[in-house]
Coordinates of C-alpha atoms (C1' of nucleotides) in Angstrom, one line a residue:
Chain E
M163 CA 5.3 -19.3 10.0
T164 CA 6.0 -15.9 9.3
I165 CA 9.2 -14.3 11.6
K166 CA 8.6 -11.1 13.3
V167 CA 9.8 -8.1 12.1
R168 CA 12.2 -6.4 13.8
V169 CA 14.3 -3.0 12.9
R170 CA 16.7 -1.1 14.2
F171 CA 18.3 2.2 14.4
A172 CA 21.7 2.2 15.3
P173 CA 23.3 5.9 16.1
S174 CA 26.5 6.3 17.4
P175 CA 26.0 9.2 20.4
T176 CA 28.4 11.9 18.4
G177 CA 26.4 14.7 18.2
G178 CA 23.1 16.1 17.1
L179 CA 20.3 14.4 15.5
H180 CA 19.6 15.6 11.8
L181 CA 16.9 15.5 9.4
G182 CA 18.0 12.6 7.6
G183 CA 18.7 10.5 10.7
V184 CA 15.3 10.9 11.8
R185 CA 13.5 10.1 8.4
T186 CA 15.7 6.7 8.8
V187 CA 14.4 6.2 12.1
L188 CA 11.0 7.2 10.6
Y189 CA 11.0 4.6 7.9
N190 CA 12.0 2.3 10.2
Y191 CA 9.5 3.0 12.9
L192 CA 6.8 2.8 10.2
F193 CA 7.8 -0.5 8.7
A194 CA 7.9 -1.9 12.1
K195 CA 4.7 -0.9 13.1
K196 CA 2.8 -1.5 9.8
H197 CA 4.0 -5.0 10.2
G198 CA 3.6 -5.5 13.9
G199 CA 7.2 -5.6 14.4
D200 CA 9.7 -4.2 16.7
F201 CA 11.6 -1.3 16.3
I202 CA 15.1 -1.5 18.3
L203 CA 17.5 1.7 19.2
R204 CA 21.3 0.3 19.3
I205 CA 23.6 2.7 20.7
E206 CA 26.6 2.0 18.6
D207 CA 29.5 3.8 20.8
T208 CA 32.4 1.9 19.7
D209 CA 34.5 5.0 18.9
Q210 CA 35.7 5.6 22.5
T211 CA 37.3 9.1 21.1
R212 CA 34.0 10.2 19.6
F213 CA 32.0 10.0 22.5
V214 CA 29.7 13.4 23.6
E215 CA 28.3 13.8 26.8
G216 CA 24.7 14.0 26.5
A217 CA 24.4 13.0 23.0
E218 CA 22.6 9.5 24.1
K219 CA 19.9 11.4 26.2
Y220 CA 19.6 14.2 23.5
I221 CA 18.4 10.9 21.1
F222 CA 16.1 9.9 23.3
D223 CA 14.8 13.3 23.7
C224 CA 14.6 14.0 20.3
L225 CA 12.5 10.3 19.4
K226 CA 10.2 11.4 22.3
W227 CA 9.4 14.6 20.9
C228 CA 8.9 13.1 17.6
G229 CA 6.4 10.3 19.0
L230 CA 8.9 7.7 17.4
E231 CA 9.8 5.8 20.5
P232 CA 11.5 2.6 20.4
D233 CA 10.4 -1.0 21.8
E234 CA 13.6 -1.7 23.0
S235 CA 16.7 0.2 24.1
P236 CA 19.3 1.1 26.2
L237 CA 16.6 2.8 27.9
H238 CA 13.4 1.1 27.3
G239 CA 15.2 -2.5 28.1
G240 CA 14.3 -5.6 25.9
P241 CA 15.3 -9.3 25.5
C242 CA 18.5 -8.5 23.9
Q243 CA 20.5 -6.6 26.5
P244 CA 22.9 -4.8 26.6
Y245 CA 22.0 -2.1 23.6
R246 CA 25.2 -0.2 23.7
Q247 CA 28.1 -1.7 21.8
S248 CA 30.2 -0.9 24.5
E249 CA 28.6 -3.0 27.1
R250 CA 28.9 -5.8 24.4
K251 CA 32.7 -5.7 23.8
P252 CA 33.5 -9.3 24.8
T253 CA 31.1 -10.6 22.1
Y254 CA 33.0 -9.1 19.1
L255 CA 36.3 -10.7 19.9
Q256 CA 34.7 -14.4 19.4
Y257 CA 33.7 -13.6 16.0
A258 CA 36.6 -11.7 14.5
L259 CA 38.6 -15.0 15.8
Q260 CA 36.5 -17.5 14.2
L261 CA 37.0 -15.5 10.8
I262 CA 40.5 -15.6 11.5
E263 CA 40.5 -19.5 11.9
Q264 CA 38.3 -19.8 8.8
G265 CA 40.7 -18.0 6.7
N266 CA 38.3 -14.7 6.2
A267 CA 40.3 -12.6 8.2
Y268 CA 43.8 -12.0 9.6
Y269 CA 45.8 -10.0 12.5
A270 CA 47.9 -6.8 11.2
F271 CA 50.1 -5.0 13.1
D272 CA 51.0 -2.3 10.8
T273 CA 51.1 1.2 13.0
P274 CA 49.6 4.3 11.8
E275 CA 52.4 5.7 11.0
E276 CA 53.2 2.6 8.8
L277 CA 49.6 2.9 7.4
E278 CA 50.2 6.4 6.2
K279 CA 53.6 5.6 4.7
M280 CA 51.9 3.0 3.0
R281 CA 49.4 5.4 1.5
S282 CA 51.7 8.5 0.4
D283 CA 54.5 5.5 -1.1
Y284 CA 51.6 4.0 -3.3
K285 CA 50.0 7.5 -3.9
T286 CA 49.7 8.2 -7.6
A287 CA 47.8 10.6 -9.6
E288 CA 45.6 7.9 -10.8
N289 CA 45.2 6.3 -7.3
P290 CA 45.1 9.3 -4.7
S291 CA 44.1 7.0 -2.0
P292 CA 45.6 3.6 -2.0
Q293 CA 43.7 0.9 0.0
Y294 CA 45.1 -1.7 2.2
D295 CA 43.9 -4.7 -0.2
A296 CA 44.6 -7.9 -2.1
R297 CA 47.8 -6.1 -4.2
I298 CA 49.4 -4.3 -0.9
R299 CA 48.7 -6.8 1.7
M300 CA 51.2 -9.2 1.0
K301 CA 53.7 -6.1 1.4
M302 CA 52.7 -5.2 4.7
S303 CA 52.8 -6.4 8.5
N304 CA 50.2 -9.0 8.9
S305 CA 49.7 -12.8 9.8
L306 CA 49.6 -13.2 6.2
T307 CA 53.2 -12.5 5.3
L308 CA 54.8 -13.0 8.8
P309 CA 55.4 -16.9 9.7
A310 CA 52.7 -18.3 12.1
Q311 CA 55.7 -18.4 15.1
K312 CA 56.6 -14.5 14.8
V313 CA 52.6 -13.8 14.9
K314 CA 52.3 -15.6 17.7
E315 CA 55.5 -13.6 19.5
L316 CA 54.0 -10.6 19.0
I317 CA 50.5 -11.2 20.1
D318 CA 52.1 -12.5 23.1
A319 CA 54.2 -9.7 23.6
G320 CA 51.3 -7.5 23.6
T321 CA 52.0 -5.8 20.5
R322 CA 48.9 -4.0 19.2
Y323 CA 47.1 -5.6 16.1
V324 CA 43.8 -5.0 14.3
I325 CA 41.6 -7.9 12.7
R326 CA 40.8 -7.2 9.2
I327 CA 38.6 -8.8 6.6
K328 CA 40.7 -10.7 3.9
M329 CA 38.5 -10.1 0.8
P330 CA 38.4 -12.5 -1.9
E331 CA 39.9 -11.3 -5.1
N332 CA 37.7 -12.2 -8.0
E333 CA 34.3 -12.1 -6.6
T334 CA 31.1 -10.7 -7.7
I335 CA 29.1 -9.8 -4.5
R336 CA 25.5 -9.1 -5.3
F337 CA 22.4 -8.6 -2.8
D338 CA 18.8 -7.6 -3.4
D339 CA 18.1 -3.8 -2.0
L340 CA 14.5 -3.1 -1.4
I341 CA 14.7 0.4 -3.0
H342 CA 17.6 -0.5 -5.3
H343 CA 17.2 -3.8 -6.3
E344 CA 20.0 -5.8 -7.5
V345 CA 23.4 -4.3 -6.3
S346 CA 26.9 -5.6 -7.5
F347 CA 30.3 -5.1 -6.2
D348 CA 33.3 -6.5 -7.5
S349 CA 35.1 -8.0 -4.4
G350 CA 38.9 -7.2 -5.7
L351 CA 38.1 -3.5 -5.5
V352 CA 37.1 -3.6 -1.5
D353 CA 39.7 -2.9 0.8
D354 CA 40.2 -5.1 3.6
K355 CA 38.3 -3.3 6.6
V356 CA 39.4 -3.1 10.0
L357 CA 36.9 -5.4 11.9
L358 CA 38.1 -5.5 15.5
K359 CA 40.4 -2.3 16.7
A360 CA 43.8 -2.2 18.4
D361 CA 41.5 -1.4 21.6
G362 CA 39.6 -4.3 21.2
M363 CA 36.5 -2.6 20.1
P364 CA 34.5 -3.5 16.9
T365 CA 34.8 -1.2 14.1
Y366 CA 30.9 -0.7 12.7
H367 CA 31.5 -3.3 10.0
L368 CA 31.9 -6.4 12.7
A369 CA 29.4 -4.7 15.0
V370 CA 26.5 -4.3 12.8
V371 CA 26.4 -7.5 11.6
V372 CA 27.2 -9.4 14.9
D373 CA 24.4 -7.6 16.6
D374 CA 22.1 -7.8 13.6
Y375 CA 22.3 -11.2 14.0
L376 CA 22.0 -11.6 17.7
M377 CA 19.1 -9.5 18.0
G378 CA 17.3 -11.2 15.0
I379 CA 16.9 -7.7 12.7
T380 CA 14.7 -8.9 9.8
H381 CA 15.1 -5.9 7.8
A382 CA 18.0 -3.0 7.6
F383 CA 17.1 0.4 6.6
R384 CA 20.2 2.6 6.9
G385 CA 21.2 5.8 4.8
E386 CA 23.0 5.7 1.3
E387 CA 26.2 6.2 2.4
W388 CA 26.5 2.9 3.6
L389 CA 25.8 1.3 0.5
S390 CA 29.5 1.1 -0.6
S391 CA 30.3 -0.7 2.6
A392 CA 27.7 -3.2 2.1
P393 CA 29.7 -5.7 0.5
V394 CA 31.8 -6.5 3.6
H395 CA 28.7 -7.0 5.5
I396 CA 27.2 -9.2 2.9
L397 CA 30.6 -11.2 3.3
L398 CA 30.4 -11.1 7.3
W399 CA 27.2 -12.3 6.8
K400 CA 28.0 -15.0 4.5
Y401 CA 30.8 -16.0 6.7
L402 CA 29.4 -16.0 10.1
F403 CA 25.9 -16.3 10.4
G404 CA 24.7 -17.4 6.5
L405 CA 23.0 -15.2 3.6
G406 CA 19.8 -17.1 4.5
N407 CA 19.8 -15.3 8.0
M408 CA 20.5 -11.6 6.7
P409 CA 18.3 -9.2 7.1
Q410 CA 16.7 -7.7 3.8
W411 CA 18.5 -4.5 3.1
A412 CA 17.1 -1.1 2.1
H413 CA 19.6 2.1 1.7
L414 CA 17.5 4.9 2.1
P415 CA 18.3 8.1 -0.5
L416 CA 20.2 11.1 1.2
I417 CA 18.6 14.0 2.2
L418 CA 20.4 16.8 0.3
G419 CA 21.2 20.9 1.2
P420 CA 20.5 23.6 -1.5
S421 CA 24.0 22.8 -2.5
G422 CA 25.1 19.2 -2.2
K423 CA 24.9 17.2 1.0
L424 CA 23.3 18.5 3.8
S425 CA 25.2 19.8 6.8
K426 CA 24.9 21.6 9.9
R427 CA 26.5 24.8 7.9
D428 CA 23.4 24.5 5.6
G429 CA 21.3 25.3 8.6
A430 CA 23.4 28.3 9.9
K431 CA 23.6 29.6 6.3
Y432 CA 20.2 29.1 5.0
G433 CA 18.6 29.8 8.3
F434 CA 16.8 26.7 8.8
P435 CA 17.2 23.9 11.1
V436 CA 19.0 21.0 10.3
F437 CA 18.1 19.1 13.6
A438 CA 15.5 17.6 15.2
M439 CA 16.2 19.8 18.4
N440 CA 18.5 22.1 19.6
W441 CA 21.9 21.1 20.2
T442 CA 24.9 22.5 21.7
D443 CA 28.2 20.5 21.5
P444 CA 29.6 20.4 24.9
R445 CA 33.1 20.3 23.6
S446 CA 33.0 22.8 21.0
N447 CA 30.4 25.1 22.0
E448 CA 28.8 25.2 18.6
F449 CA 24.9 25.5 18.5
T450 CA 22.8 24.0 16.0
E451 CA 19.0 25.0 15.5
G452 CA 16.1 22.5 16.1
F453 CA 12.8 21.9 14.9
K454 CA 10.9 21.8 17.5
E455 CA 12.4 25.0 19.0
K456 CA 12.2 26.6 15.7
G457 CA 8.3 26.0 16.4
F458 CA 7.8 23.0 14.2
L459 CA 5.0 20.4 15.8
P460 CA 6.1 17.0 15.7
E461 CA 3.0 15.8 13.2
A462 CA 4.2 18.1 10.6
F463 CA 8.0 17.0 11.5
I464 CA 7.4 13.6 10.8
N465 CA 4.8 14.2 7.7
L466 CA 7.3 16.1 6.0
L467 CA 9.9 14.1 6.5
A468 CA 7.8 10.9 5.2
M469 CA 7.3 12.9 1.9
L470 CA 10.8 13.4 1.3
G471 CA 11.3 10.4 -0.7
W472 CA 8.4 8.6 -0.6
N473 CA 4.6 8.9 -1.4
S474 CA 1.3 7.2 -1.0
G475 CA 0.7 7.1 -4.9
T476 CA -2.3 9.5 -4.2
E477 CA -2.3 13.0 -4.2
Q478 CA -2.8 12.9 -0.3
E479 CA 0.5 15.1 1.1
I480 CA -0.8 15.4 4.9
F481 CA -0.9 12.0 6.9
T482 CA -1.2 11.6 10.3
K483 CA 1.2 8.7 12.1
E484 CA -1.2 6.3 11.8
E485 CA -1.8 7.0 8.3
L486 CA 1.8 6.8 7.3
I487 CA 1.7 3.4 9.1
K488 CA -0.9 2.3 7.4
N489 CA 0.3 3.6 3.9
F490 CA 3.6 3.2 4.2
S491 CA 5.9 0.8 1.8
I492 CA 9.4 0.7 1.3
E493 CA 8.9 -0.2 -2.2
R494 CA 7.4 3.0 -2.8
V495 CA 10.4 4.7 -1.4
H496 CA 12.7 6.8 -4.1
K497 CA 16.1 6.0 -5.3
S498 CA 17.2 9.6 -5.6
G499 CA 18.0 11.9 -3.2
A500 CA 16.0 14.7 -1.9
K501 CA 16.8 18.1 -1.7
F502 CA 15.1 20.1 1.6
D503 CA 13.0 22.4 0.8
F504 CA 12.4 25.0 4.0
E505 CA 9.2 26.8 2.5
K506 CA 7.2 23.5 1.7
A507 CA 8.4 22.8 5.5
K508 CA 7.0 25.8 6.8
W509 CA 3.4 24.7 4.8
F510 CA 3.4 21.3 6.5
N511 CA 3.5 22.8 9.5
Q512 CA 0.9 25.3 8.8
E513 CA -1.3 22.9 7.6
W514 CA -1.1 21.1 10.6
I515 CA -1.4 24.2 13.2
K516 CA -4.9 25.0 11.2
K517 CA -6.0 21.0 11.1
L518 CA -4.6 20.1 15.1
P519 CA -7.2 21.6 18.1
V520 CA -5.2 24.2 19.6
T521 CA -5.6 22.6 22.7
N522 CA -2.6 20.3 21.4
Y523 CA -0.1 22.7 21.1
A524 CA -1.4 25.4 23.4
D525 CA 1.3 24.3 26.5
S526 CA 4.0 25.0 23.6
V527 CA 2.8 28.3 22.8
K528 CA 2.4 29.1 26.5
E529 CA 6.2 28.2 27.0
L530 CA 7.0 30.5 24.0
F531 CA 5.0 33.4 25.7
A532 CA 6.9 32.8 29.0
A533 CA 10.3 33.2 27.5
K534 CA 9.1 36.3 26.1
N535 CA 7.7 37.7 29.7
I536 CA 4.4 38.0 27.6
P537 CA 1.6 38.0 30.6
L538 CA -0.8 35.2 30.5
K539 CA -4.7 35.1 31.3
D540 CA -7.0 32.4 32.0
D541 CA -7.3 29.5 29.9
T542 CA -10.4 29.9 28.0
Y543 CA -9.5 33.3 26.9
F544 CA -5.9 31.8 25.8
I545 CA -7.3 29.2 24.0
E546 CA -10.3 31.3 22.3
V547 CA -7.3 33.8 21.0
L548 CA -5.1 30.9 19.8
E549 CA -8.4 29.9 17.6
L550 CA -8.9 33.3 16.3
V551 CA -5.3 33.7 15.0
K552 CA -4.2 30.2 14.0
D553 CA -4.8 30.6 10.6
R554 CA -2.3 33.1 10.6
C555 CA 0.7 31.2 11.8
A556 CA 3.0 28.9 10.1
L557 CA 5.2 28.4 13.2
L558 CA 5.0 28.0 16.8
T559 CA 6.8 30.9 16.9
D560 CA 4.1 33.1 14.8
F561 CA 1.6 33.3 17.7
I562 CA 4.1 35.8 19.6
E563 CA 3.7 38.2 17.2
Q564 CA 0.2 37.0 15.6
A565 CA -1.5 36.8 19.4
G566 CA 0.9 38.6 21.8
Y567 CA -1.1 42.0 21.4
F568 CA -4.2 39.9 22.8
F569 CA -2.5 40.1 26.2
Q570 CA -0.6 43.0 26.2
A571 CA -0.4 46.6 24.3
P572 CA 2.1 46.3 21.5
A573 CA 5.4 47.9 22.1
E574 CA 5.4 49.7 19.2
L575 CA 2.9 51.2 16.7
D576 CA 3.4 51.7 12.7
A577 CA 2.9 55.2 12.7
A578 CA 4.1 55.5 9.2
S579 CA 0.8 53.7 8.1
V580 CA -1.2 56.3 9.8
M581 CA 0.5 59.7 10.2
P582 CA 0.6 60.7 6.5
K583 CA -3.5 60.8 6.7
W584 CA -3.9 61.7 10.2
N585 CA -5.8 65.0 10.8
E586 CA -7.6 67.1 13.6
S587 CA -11.0 65.7 12.9
K588 CA -9.6 62.3 13.1
K589 CA -8.3 62.8 16.5
E590 CA -11.8 64.4 17.9
F591 CA -13.4 60.9 16.3
F592 CA -11.3 59.0 18.2
D593 CA -11.9 61.3 21.6
Q594 CA -15.3 60.9 21.2
Y595 CA -15.3 57.3 20.3
C596 CA -13.4 56.4 23.9
Q597 CA -15.7 58.8 25.6
D598 CA -18.8 56.8 24.2
L599 CA -17.2 53.3 24.6
E600 CA -16.8 54.5 28.4
Q601 CA -20.3 54.5 28.4
L602 CA -21.1 51.4 26.6
N603 CA -22.7 48.8 29.3
E604 CA -22.5 45.8 27.0
W605 CA -19.1 44.9 25.9
D606 CA -20.4 42.9 22.9
V607 CA -18.6 43.1 19.2
S608 CA -21.8 44.2 17.3
S609 CA -22.3 47.4 20.1
I610 CA -18.5 48.3 19.5
E611 CA -18.8 48.0 16.1
S612 CA -22.0 49.8 15.8
L613 CA -21.1 52.6 17.8
F614 CA -17.8 53.5 15.5
K615 CA -19.9 53.3 12.0
N616 CA -22.6 55.6 13.8
L617 CA -20.3 57.9 15.1
A618 CA -18.1 57.9 11.6
T619 CA -21.2 58.6 9.7
E620 CA -21.9 61.8 12.2
K621 CA -18.7 63.0 11.9
N622 CA -18.7 62.2 8.1
I623 CA -15.6 60.3 8.0
K624 CA -15.3 56.9 5.8
P625 CA -15.1 54.2 8.3
G626 CA -12.3 52.7 6.3
E627 CA -10.2 55.7 7.3
L628 CA -10.5 55.3 10.7
Q629 CA -10.1 51.4 10.7
L630 CA -6.8 51.4 9.6
P631 CA -6.0 53.7 13.0
L632 CA -7.5 51.9 15.2
R633 CA -6.2 48.6 14.2
I634 CA -2.6 50.5 14.6
M635 CA -3.3 51.4 17.6
L636 CA -4.9 48.1 19.2
V637 CA -2.6 45.8 17.4
G638 CA 0.5 47.9 16.5
G639 CA 0.6 46.8 12.9
K640 CA -1.8 46.2 9.9
F641 CA -2.3 42.1 10.2
G642 CA -4.8 40.5 12.5
P643 CA -8.2 39.3 12.9
A644 CA -11.2 41.7 12.5
V645 CA -10.5 44.9 14.6
F646 CA -13.8 45.0 16.6
E647 CA -13.2 41.2 17.4
I648 CA -10.2 42.1 18.9
A649 CA -11.5 45.3 20.8
G650 CA -14.2 43.1 22.0
M651 CA -11.5 40.4 23.4
I652 CA -9.3 42.7 25.3
G653 CA -12.2 44.5 26.8
K654 CA -13.3 48.2 27.7
V655 CA -10.0 49.1 29.8
A656 CA -7.4 48.1 27.6
T657 CA -9.3 49.2 24.3
I658 CA -9.8 52.6 25.8
E659 CA -6.2 52.6 27.0
R660 CA -4.8 51.7 23.6
I661 CA -6.9 54.4 21.9
N662 CA -5.4 56.9 24.2
K663 CA -2.0 55.9 23.8
G664 CA -2.4 55.8 20.0
L665 CA -3.7 59.5 20.0
S666 CA -1.0 60.9 22.0
I667 CA 1.7 58.9 19.7
F668 CA 0.0 60.5 16.1
T669 CA -0.8 63.9 17.5
Q670 CA 2.8 64.8 18.7
Chain X
rG3 C1' 41.6 8.8 -9.9
rC4 C1' 38.6 4.1 -8.6
rU5 C1' 33.8 1.9 -7.1
rC6 C1' 28.9 2.5 -6.0
rC7 C1' 24.1 4.8 -6.6
rC8 C1' 20.8 8.4 -9.1
rA9 C1' 18.3 11.6 -13.0
rU10 C1' 10.5 14.4 -14.9
rC11 C1' 8.8 22.1 -13.3
rG12 C1' 13.1 26.1 -9.1
rU13 C1' 11.9 22.1 -5.2
rC14 C1' 9.1 17.4 -3.3
rU15 C1' 6.8 14.3 -6.5
rA16 C1' 2.7 11.3 -10.2
rA17 C1' 3.2 8.3 -14.8
rC18 C1' 4.6 1.5 -14.3
rG19 C1' 5.2 2.2 -23.9
rG20 C1' -0.3 5.3 -26.4
rU21 C1' -1.6 11.3 -21.0
rC22 C1' -3.5 18.4 -23.7
rA23 C1' 2.9 15.1 -18.8
rG24 C1' -1.2 15.4 -13.3
rG25 C1' -0.8 17.2 -8.2
rA26 C1' 2.0 20.0 -4.3
rC27 C1' 5.4 24.0 -2.6
rU28 C1' 7.3 28.8 -4.2
rC29 C1' 6.2 32.7 -7.8
rC30 C1' 2.5 35.8 -10.6
rA31 C1' -2.6 37.9 -11.4
rG32 C1' -7.8 37.8 -9.9
rA33 C1' -12.4 37.2 -6.3
rU34 C1' -13.0 37.4 -1.1
rU35 C1' -11.4 40.2 3.6
rU36 C1' -12.4 48.2 4.9
rU37 C1' -5.9 45.1 7.6
rC38 C1' -3.3 40.7 7.2
rA39 C1' -3.9 35.5 6.7
rC40 C1' -7.2 31.8 5.8
rU41 C1' -10.2 30.3 1.0
rC42 C1' -11.2 30.2 -3.8
rU43 C1' -10.4 30.8 -9.3
rG44 C1' -6.5 31.4 -13.1
rG45 C1' -1.6 31.8 -14.5
rA46 C1' 4.1 30.7 -15.3
rA47 C1' 7.1 26.4 -14.7
rA48 C1' 9.5 19.8 -16.5
rC49 C1' 10.7 14.6 -19.1
rA50 C1' 19.2 16.2 -19.1
rC51 C1' 21.2 14.5 -24.0
rG52 C1' 22.9 10.9 -28.0
rG53 C1' 22.2 6.0 -30.0
rG54 C1' 18.9 1.7 -29.9
rU55 C1' 14.6 -1.9 -29.1
rU56 C1' 9.4 -1.2 -30.9
rC57 C1' 3.6 0.4 -35.0
rG58 C1' 4.5 3.7 -30.9
rA59 C1' 9.2 6.1 -25.8
rU60 C1' 9.4 10.3 -19.9
rU61 C1' 8.6 4.9 -19.3
rC62 C1' 12.9 -0.6 -21.5
rC63 C1' 18.5 -1.7 -23.3
rC64 C1' 23.5 1.1 -23.8
rG65 C1' 26.5 5.5 -24.0
rU66 C1' 27.4 10.6 -23.0
rU67 C1' 26.9 14.5 -19.5
rG68 C1' 25.6 15.7 -14.7
rG69 C1' 24.6 15.2 -9.3
rG70 C1' 25.6 12.1 -5.0
rA71 C1' 28.2 9.0 -1.7
rG72 C1' 32.1 5.8 -0.6
rU73 C1' 37.2 5.2 -0.8
rA74 C1' 39.6 5.6 8.4
rC75 C1' 42.1 1.1 13.5
rC76 C1' 34.7 7.1 12.3
rA77 C1' 29.9 5.5 12.1

RNA sequence: GCUCCCAUCGUCUAACGGUCAGGACUCCAGAUUUUCACUCUGGAAACACGGGUUCGAUUCCCGUUGGGAGUACCA
């Protein structure tokens, strides 16, 4: 019998969801779906001081937008409720006490001030950050150094205490990581991490192990920043639930920014989004841009994230979510960190804009237009326009410039591209052309075009000399599809209006 | 400082002892387009260094260097 795959993503609701976080979700999700397993979202809100209003909902919104919704979560329910660690608080104490009984943990009464004093007292040039470890724990105030009676008195008196793991002194802790393979640590070099805080809440270290066990997690994928504390978790598994029940670990390589680790600041500094969606910290009011609002398609977003540290072994780069699920394998995830490249990210999005039917993202573009007060016509026309200009758009926001002139006259004309070669005979040409257009019964592209070319021949002007001015009049700049196509789309009235307006500007 | 992780074009990557080291993004040139883009063709661009092992190393081992992470009653 094979055990059902169960994976989890366990964010703390402290702020935006960044690239690396979404990619961790993605790999978890892909792995679970590939193996017919469950993807669980657990909220790790054990630090009350860092709780941020709205952060949890924001995470759900991001996952929904990405199409990576969990099977179980505080929002979706599930058999292992509750999925918020703050609501599981009573659970953790018993395991901490079990560890004390087994001799694997102890009470520590040191105050924050005492800890600080210890750190400064033992700080040297060779050891800038002294740890609470085997060498110094016997010099501190804890149940290892105090007589049992005294410990009992302190606890009975309500003295604040924490419970720390007692790291063995000379043990090599090994484990097999799905990505890094065998990793080993010397237990004597790891400090006695706090397991249960003075407020009764567990730290991440205890909570992650207890909940992974209680929720039946079979595979635990997380960022590489956790690799250093893995020995603590391995030991906890050994002491509490047995190494045989421990999930398979995979520590994902980090996503780097242009200079070192990717940070919120990089986004602002280099002009690319870092979070999945816009996020404003309610406390500091600090705003961080999101991929969604920047104009990314969710399909492109997960595609580009998937390729940042993983590849299928083929030369295929564009993958649908279904293809990713089919092809994903944790063994093909890279060991080294990947630098995020916004240019390549845009390329992925452009490919997806071209690949997807415009109807898939027409509503998003509509919202963008509404925000810019661009008037909309009927849907058929709208779709037709998007189809016409989609090849020119890397971001959804590019549609504003590339499609806006189909709905309203350009606000400004690139007169500089026309003026140097502008002359009276061209003005006469356009005057005449307007009159001819007015008479046109059938407003179709070929008539508009042949009228233009015939008149040009008649006036003895090269059509090429005239097309650019016409384009500038209709579009505003040197871009867009074929001019006559545009005239055909915007209609007789708008075409003539825009030519006349252009004429008045060029002939000043 | 200490611990751990990592190392192929500028960037993302392929290669699992023998390849002209392949692809993609970016950049450059050309074709196409009477604009811009798309598309197509071509080009520039990498095995960090030093030792081993081997008939043969980008590939395996060791060291050096470089980069990253951790070193909280944060996750």
